[in-house]
mmCIF file of C-alpha atoms and ligand atoms in Angstrom:
data_model
loop_
_atom_site.group_PDB
_atom_site.id
_atom_site.type_symbol
_atom_site.label_atom_id
_atom_site.label_comp_id
_atom_site.label_asym_id
_atom_site.label_seq_id
_atom_site.Cartn_x
_atom_site.Cartn_y
_atom_site.Cartn_z
ATOM 1 C CA MET A 277 55.501 181.949 63.802
ATOM 2 C CA ASN A 278 56.908 179.297 61.474
ATOM 3 C CA VAL A 279 60.527 178.641 62.330
ATOM 4 C CA VAL A 280 63.059 176.241 60.794
ATOM 5 C CA LEU A 281 66.182 175.288 62.674
ATOM 6 C CA LEU A 282 69.154 174.652 60.396
ATOM 7 C CA GLY A 283 72.559 173.216 61.367
ATOM 8 C CA ALA A 284 74.813 170.157 61.354
ATOM 9 C CA PRO A 285 73.725 166.976 63.162
ATOM 10 C CA GLY A 286 74.736 167.449 66.802
ATOM 11 C CA VAL A 287 74.956 171.168 66.732
ATOM 12 C CA GLY A 288 72.075 171.478 69.206
ATOM 13 C CA LYS A 289 68.966 171.968 67.140
ATOM 14 C CA GLY A 290 66.703 169.695 69.111
ATOM 15 C CA THR A 291 67.865 170.950 72.509
ATOM 16 C CA THR A 292 67.277 174.514 71.436
ATOM 17 C CA ALA A 293 63.982 173.853 69.725
ATOM 18 C CA GLU A 294 62.688 172.116 72.797
ATOM 19 C CA ARG A 295 63.429 175.103 74.948
ATOM 20 C CA LEU A 296 61.932 177.543 72.339
ATOM 21 C CA SER A 297 58.853 175.354 72.042
ATOM 22 C CA GLY A 298 58.227 175.647 75.810
ATOM 23 C CA ARG A 299 58.816 179.435 75.760
ATOM 24 C CA TYR A 300 56.516 180.195 72.864
ATOM 25 C CA SER A 301 54.092 177.300 73.347
ATOM 26 C CA LEU A 302 54.522 176.075 69.847
ATOM 27 C CA PRO A 303 55.198 172.427 68.810
ATOM 28 C CA HIS A 304 58.699 171.155 68.258
ATOM 29 C CA ILE A 305 58.629 168.940 65.224
ATOM 30 C CA SER A 306 61.668 166.761 64.796
ATOM 31 C CA THR A 307 61.707 164.534 61.647
ATOM 32 C CA GLY A 308 64.470 162.432 63.192
ATOM 33 C CA ASP A 309 62.260 161.773 66.218
ATOM 34 C CA VAL A 310 59.256 160.897 64.032
ATOM 35 C CA LEU A 311 61.293 158.540 61.894
ATOM 36 C CA ARG A 312 62.877 156.788 64.871
ATOM 37 C CA GLU A 313 59.467 156.287 66.447
ATOM 38 C CA SER A 314 58.153 154.968 63.056
ATOM 39 C CA ILE A 315 61.052 152.512 62.879
ATOM 40 C CA ALA A 316 60.575 151.382 66.485
ATOM 41 C CA SER A 317 56.959 150.699 65.901
ATOM 42 C CA LYS A 318 57.543 149.167 62.440
ATOM 43 C CA THR A 319 54.970 151.329 60.627
ATOM 44 C CA SER A 320 55.092 151.282 56.795
ATOM 45 C CA LEU A 321 57.030 154.518 56.880
ATOM 46 C CA GLY A 322 59.454 153.074 59.481
ATOM 47 C CA LEU A 323 60.113 149.979 57.419
ATOM 48 C CA LYS A 324 60.893 152.060 54.330
ATOM 49 C CA ALA A 325 63.094 154.548 56.263
ATOM 50 C CA LYS A 326 65.142 152.138 58.436
ATOM 51 C CA ALA A 327 67.993 151.346 56.057
ATOM 52 C CA PHE A 328 68.499 155.090 55.242
ATOM 53 C CA VAL A 329 68.523 156.153 58.899
ATOM 54 C CA ASP A 330 70.780 153.281 59.935
ATOM 55 C CA SER A 331 73.431 154.208 57.284
ATOM 56 C CA GLY A 332 73.179 158.048 57.791
ATOM 57 C CA ARG A 333 71.744 158.778 54.365
ATOM 58 C CA LEU A 334 68.674 160.869 53.681
ATOM 59 C CA VAL A 335 65.257 159.133 53.634
ATOM 60 C CA PRO A 336 63.648 159.728 50.201
ATOM 61 C CA ASP A 337 62.286 163.310 49.966
ATOM 62 C CA LYS A 338 58.702 162.243 49.023
ATOM 63 C CA LEU A 339 58.342 160.094 52.244
ATOM 64 C CA VAL A 340 59.690 162.829 54.549
ATOM 65 C CA THR A 341 57.743 165.585 52.864
ATOM 66 C CA GLU A 342 54.437 163.783 53.229
ATOM 67 C CA MET A 343 55.325 163.153 56.890
ATOM 68 C CA VAL A 344 56.053 166.822 57.652
ATOM 69 C CA LYS A 345 52.982 167.946 55.727
ATOM 70 C CA ALA A 346 50.831 165.789 57.973
ATOM 71 C CA ARG A 347 52.546 166.957 61.123
ATOM 72 C CA ILE A 348 52.268 170.645 60.549
ATOM 73 C CA ALA A 349 48.711 170.564 59.256
ATOM 74 C CA GLY A 350 46.528 172.195 61.862
ATOM 75 C CA ASN A 351 49.360 174.074 63.620
ATOM 76 C CA SER A 352 48.100 177.444 62.566
ATOM 77 C CA LYS A 353 49.931 179.304 65.283
ATOM 78 C CA GLY A 354 53.287 178.014 64.073
ATOM 79 C CA PHE A 355 56.030 175.521 64.811
ATOM 80 C CA PHE A 356 59.685 174.890 65.407
ATOM 81 C CA LEU A 357 60.838 172.513 62.573
ATOM 82 C CA ASP A 358 64.006 170.637 63.290
ATOM 83 C CA GLY A 359 65.587 168.356 60.691
ATOM 84 C CA TYR A 360 63.521 169.499 57.674
ATOM 85 C CA PRO A 361 64.243 170.636 55.079
ATOM 86 C CA ARG A 362 67.522 168.806 54.533
ATOM 87 C CA ASN A 363 68.209 169.651 50.860
ATOM 88 C CA ILE A 364 67.035 172.147 48.187
ATOM 89 C CA ASN A 365 64.312 169.870 46.894
ATOM 90 C CA GLN A 366 62.768 169.675 50.385
ATOM 91 C CA ALA A 367 63.114 173.366 50.842
ATOM 92 C CA GLU A 368 61.164 173.973 47.555
ATOM 93 C CA ALA A 369 58.547 171.467 48.635
ATOM 94 C CA LEU A 370 58.127 173.200 52.048
ATOM 95 C CA LYS A 371 57.689 176.518 50.285
ATOM 96 C CA ALA A 372 54.773 175.122 48.375
ATOM 97 C CA PHE A 373 52.852 173.945 51.522
ATOM 98 C CA SER A 374 53.846 176.265 54.217
ATOM 99 C CA GLU A 375 55.279 179.774 54.862
ATOM 100 C CA VAL A 376 58.576 180.085 56.697
ATOM 101 C CA ASP A 377 59.021 183.204 58.807
ATOM 102 C CA VAL A 378 62.571 182.689 60.241
ATOM 103 C CA VAL A 379 65.369 180.206 59.705
ATOM 104 C CA LEU A 380 67.699 179.962 62.739
ATOM 105 C CA ASN A 381 71.139 178.774 61.370
ATOM 106 C CA LEU A 382 73.045 177.141 64.258
ATOM 107 C CA SER A 383 76.750 176.717 63.787
ATOM 108 C CA ALA A 384 79.732 175.546 65.805
ATOM 109 C CA PRO A 385 83.208 174.129 65.032
ATOM 110 C CA LYS A 386 83.176 170.552 63.638
ATOM 111 C CA LYS A 387 85.225 169.306 66.597
ATOM 112 C CA LEU A 388 82.614 170.539 69.079
ATOM 113 C CA VAL A 389 79.776 169.051 66.939
ATOM 114 C CA ILE A 390 81.456 165.600 66.939
ATOM 115 C CA GLU A 391 82.031 165.812 70.712
ATOM 116 C CA ARG A 392 78.327 166.674 71.227
ATOM 117 C CA LEU A 393 77.126 163.834 68.898
ATOM 118 C CA SER A 394 79.372 161.240 70.538
ATOM 119 C CA GLY A 395 78.109 161.955 74.040
ATOM 120 C CA ARG A 396 74.399 162.341 73.245
ATOM 121 C CA ARG A 397 71.886 160.181 75.131
ATOM 122 C CA ILE A 398 68.132 160.207 74.472
ATOM 123 C CA CYS A 399 65.181 159.192 76.654
ATOM 124 C CA MET A 400 63.414 156.005 75.284
ATOM 125 C CA LYS A 401 60.081 157.412 76.300
ATOM 126 C CA CYS A 402 59.930 161.165 75.990
ATOM 127 C CA ASN A 403 62.848 161.875 73.619
ATOM 128 C CA ALA A 404 64.513 164.357 76.054
ATOM 129 C CA ILE A 405 68.095 165.015 75.048
ATOM 130 C CA TYR A 406 71.100 164.703 77.347
ATOM 131 C CA HIS A 407 74.860 164.674 77.045
ATOM 132 C CA VAL A 408 77.121 162.474 79.199
ATOM 133 C CA LYS A 409 79.208 165.503 80.198
ATOM 134 C CA ASN A 410 77.645 168.788 79.028
ATOM 135 C CA ILE A 411 74.022 168.099 80.012
ATOM 136 C CA ALA A 412 74.149 165.020 82.190
ATOM 137 C CA PRO A 413 71.047 163.594 83.847
ATOM 138 C CA LYS A 414 70.851 163.753 87.641
ATOM 139 C CA LYS A 415 71.035 159.951 87.813
ATOM 140 C CA ASP A 416 73.136 158.032 85.402
ATOM 141 C CA ASN A 417 71.180 156.784 82.330
ATOM 142 C CA VAL A 418 67.770 157.876 83.803
ATOM 143 C CA CYS A 419 65.616 160.677 82.323
ATOM 144 C CA ASP A 420 65.143 163.640 84.730
ATOM 145 C CA LYS A 421 61.728 164.320 83.225
ATOM 146 C CA CYS A 422 59.949 160.997 83.145
ATOM 147 C CA GLY A 423 62.293 158.480 84.847
ATOM 148 C CA SER A 424 62.695 156.273 81.806
ATOM 149 C CA GLU A 425 65.973 154.765 80.551
ATOM 150 C CA LEU A 426 68.339 156.669 78.277
ATOM 151 C CA TYR A 427 69.902 155.168 75.165
ATOM 152 C CA GLN A 428 72.560 155.990 72.544
ATOM 153 C CA ARG A 429 71.158 156.309 69.108
ATOM 154 C CA SER A 430 72.219 153.499 66.737
ATOM 155 C CA ASP A 431 73.397 155.910 64.155
ATOM 156 C CA GLU A 432 75.857 157.447 66.593
ATOM 157 C CA THR A 433 78.769 155.154 65.667
ATOM 158 C CA PRO A 434 81.983 156.792 64.228
ATOM 159 C CA ASP A 435 81.357 155.578 60.665
ATOM 160 C CA VAL A 436 77.675 156.673 60.488
ATOM 161 C CA ILE A 437 78.517 160.057 62.119
ATOM 162 C CA THR A 438 81.097 160.630 59.356
ATOM 163 C CA GLU A 439 78.508 159.826 56.702
ATOM 164 C CA ARG A 440 75.888 162.152 58.331
ATOM 165 C CA LEU A 441 78.331 165.035 58.460
ATOM 166 C CA ARG A 442 79.299 164.371 54.747
ATOM 167 C CA VAL A 443 75.580 164.393 53.825
ATOM 168 C CA TYR A 444 75.171 167.607 55.778
ATOM 169 C CA ASP A 445 78.073 169.382 53.933
ATOM 170 C CA GLU A 446 76.881 168.057 50.565
ATOM 171 C CA ASP A 447 73.055 168.344 50.633
ATOM 172 C CA THR A 448 72.017 170.431 53.603
ATOM 173 C CA LYS A 449 74.574 173.296 53.711
ATOM 174 C CA PRO A 450 73.372 174.824 50.443
ATOM 175 C CA LEU A 451 70.273 175.697 52.312
ATOM 176 C CA VAL A 452 72.187 178.422 54.240
ATOM 177 C CA ASP A 453 72.538 180.437 50.925
ATOM 178 C CA PHE A 454 69.070 179.441 49.818
ATOM 179 C CA TYR A 455 67.535 181.008 52.969
ATOM 180 C CA ARG A 456 69.983 183.886 53.072
ATOM 181 C CA ASN A 457 68.769 184.759 49.575
ATOM 182 C CA GLU A 458 65.210 184.635 50.784
ATOM 183 C CA GLY A 459 66.107 187.074 53.595
ATOM 184 C CA LEU A 460 65.020 184.642 56.265
ATOM 185 C CA LEU A 461 68.340 183.511 57.736
ATOM 186 C CA ARG A 462 69.472 184.409 61.291
ATOM 187 C CA ASP A 463 72.992 183.205 62.278
ATOM 188 C CA ILE A 464 73.393 181.766 65.671
ATOM 189 C CA ASP A 465 76.620 180.971 67.501
ATOM 190 C CA ALA A 466 75.772 177.472 68.784
ATOM 191 C CA ALA A 467 79.192 177.086 70.481
ATOM 192 C CA GLN A 468 77.817 178.752 73.554
ATOM 193 C CA ASP A 469 76.072 177.044 76.484
ATOM 194 C CA VAL A 470 72.341 176.275 75.950
ATOM 195 C CA ASP A 471 71.138 179.367 77.843
ATOM 196 C CA GLY A 472 73.383 181.602 75.549
ATOM 197 C CA VAL A 473 72.094 179.790 72.409
ATOM 198 C CA VAL A 474 68.447 180.113 73.369
ATOM 199 C CA LYS A 475 68.982 183.844 74.296
ATOM 200 C CA GLN A 476 70.501 184.550 70.839
ATOM 201 C CA CYS A 477 67.610 182.726 69.178
ATOM 202 C CA VAL A 478 64.974 184.700 71.170
ATOM 203 C CA GLU A 479 66.667 187.984 70.214
ATOM 204 C CA ALA A 480 66.762 186.815 66.505
ATOM 205 C CA LEU A 481 63.069 185.844 66.682
ATOM 206 C CA GLU A 482 61.988 189.080 68.268
ATOM 207 C CA ARG A 483 64.010 191.346 65.968
ATOM 208 C CA ASP A 484 61.747 192.933 63.396
ATOM 209 C CA ASP A 485 63.640 193.179 60.163
HETATM 210 P P1 LIG B 128 70.842 168.194 66.901
HETATM 211 O O1 LIG B 128 69.352 168.148 67.107
HETATM 212 O O2 LIG B 128 71.316 169.325 66.254
HETATM 213 O O3 LIG B 128 71.299 166.909 66.359
HETATM 214 P P2 LIG B 128 70.924 167.977 69.863
HETATM 215 O O4 LIG B 128 70.056 169.117 70.361
HETATM 216 O O5 LIG B 128 70.384 166.534 69.930
HETATM 217 O O6 LIG B 128 71.549 168.231 68.359
HETATM 218 O O7 LIG B 128 72.350 168.044 70.643
HETATM 219 C C1 LIG B 128 73.436 167.231 70.404
HETATM 220 C C2 LIG B 128 74.147 166.941 71.751
HETATM 221 O O8 LIG B 128 74.798 168.075 72.185
HETATM 222 C C3 LIG B 128 73.208 166.434 72.862
HETATM 223 O O9 LIG B 128 73.954 165.508 73.638
HETATM 224 C C4 LIG B 128 72.994 167.743 73.702
HETATM 225 O O10 LIG B 128 72.752 167.397 75.052
HETATM 226 C C5 LIG B 128 74.251 168.503 73.477
HETATM 227 N N1 LIG B 128 74.044 169.921 73.396
HETATM 228 C C6 LIG B 128 73.092 170.617 72.701
HETATM 229 N N2 LIG B 128 73.244 171.911 72.804
HETATM 230 C C7 LIG B 128 74.310 172.144 73.632
HETATM 231 C C8 LIG B 128 75.030 173.336 74.097
HETATM 232 N N3 LIG B 128 74.603 174.581 73.746
HETATM 233 N N4 LIG B 128 76.122 173.092 74.832
HETATM 234 C C9 LIG B 128 76.588 171.841 75.104
HETATM 235 N N5 LIG B 128 75.974 170.736 74.651
HETATM 236 C C10 LIG B 128 74.878 170.905 73.935
HETATM 237 P P1 LIG B 129 68.319 163.635 63.002
HETATM 238 O O1 LIG B 129 67.628 163.067 64.157
HETATM 239 O O2 LIG B 129 67.805 164.899 62.563
HETATM 240 O O3 LIG B 129 69.871 163.535 63.209
HETATM 241 O O4 LIG B 129 68.011 162.590 61.770
HETATM 242 C C1 LIG B 129 68.325 161.208 61.834
HETATM 243 C C2 LIG B 129 68.224 160.599 60.548
HETATM 244 O O5 LIG B 129 66.867 160.577 60.050
HETATM 245 C C3 LIG B 129 69.011 161.223 59.377
HETATM 246 O O6 LIG B 129 70.367 160.764 59.299
HETATM 247 C C4 LIG B 129 68.250 160.821 58.136
HETATM 248 O O7 LIG B 129 68.518 159.414 57.834
HETATM 249 C C5 LIG B 129 66.831 160.828 58.614
HETATM 250 N N1 LIG B 129 66.145 162.111 58.416
HETATM 251 C C6 LIG B 129 65.820 163.044 59.346
HETATM 252 N N2 LIG B 129 65.186 164.133 58.753
HETATM 253 C C7 LIG B 129 65.339 163.899 57.447
HETATM 254 C C8 LIG B 129 64.952 164.693 56.274
HETATM 255 N N3 LIG B 129 64.398 165.851 56.271
HETATM 256 N N4 LIG B 129 65.160 164.099 55.053
HETATM 257 C C9 LIG B 129 65.695 162.907 54.897
HETATM 258 N N5 LIG B 129 66.080 162.117 55.908
HETATM 259 C C10 LIG B 129 65.863 162.677 57.241
#
């Protein structure tokens, strides 16, 4: 089962994909996580991507596409792909190297998305996702899963958040119609709590139409 999660930054794709990945025993591939890890370890991809990620712009399609191609190779049972494709060019590229079975389109009002983005905290080691209010760790700033420190992403400043939401509206939103036309889109109300969102995704994945 090859699944793409679509939606604005902060809507809850990573949180939902992580839960679905556990339920179906399929990998969660987050392009944002891979890029942040590459930047932290100063690989050649990371060095090329840093200025784009820091400013909230899209990393060039060719770089990201090669990265995703390498990650999904060998996952013959499927994947939950989060953060790719991000524009029509990437969607066409994906079509050429992998089938997509379902696209889960997560949406929520912009105000809620900004509130989620602004309070997000990530584990430095295992990338687990928290929120200072909605999904708080048991102990302040400490990951429940691995005990490492949590951090706030450097692209989570008001200016960069504004730019990322602009890029979403301009470049990524057209994918909703792209995948609707392909008959693959399932609309998910992401304004619910995580259990509600996951339940709706499971129903959408198990519906046979
Ligand atoms: P995305 O991957 O779409 O950028 P995340 O999964 O990282 O979004 O979630 C963004 C923030 O919102 C995180 O702080 C996360 O803990 C929180 N969050 C995710 N889903 C929900 C939800 N259904 N209800 C409340 N908060 C959520
Ligand atoms: P995310 O973690 O999904 O919010 O992504 C963080 C940042 O990584 C984005 O603002 C982009 O700079 C970059 N990025 C992630 N996925 C892609 C992609 N598919 N294409 C281009 N840039 C991406």
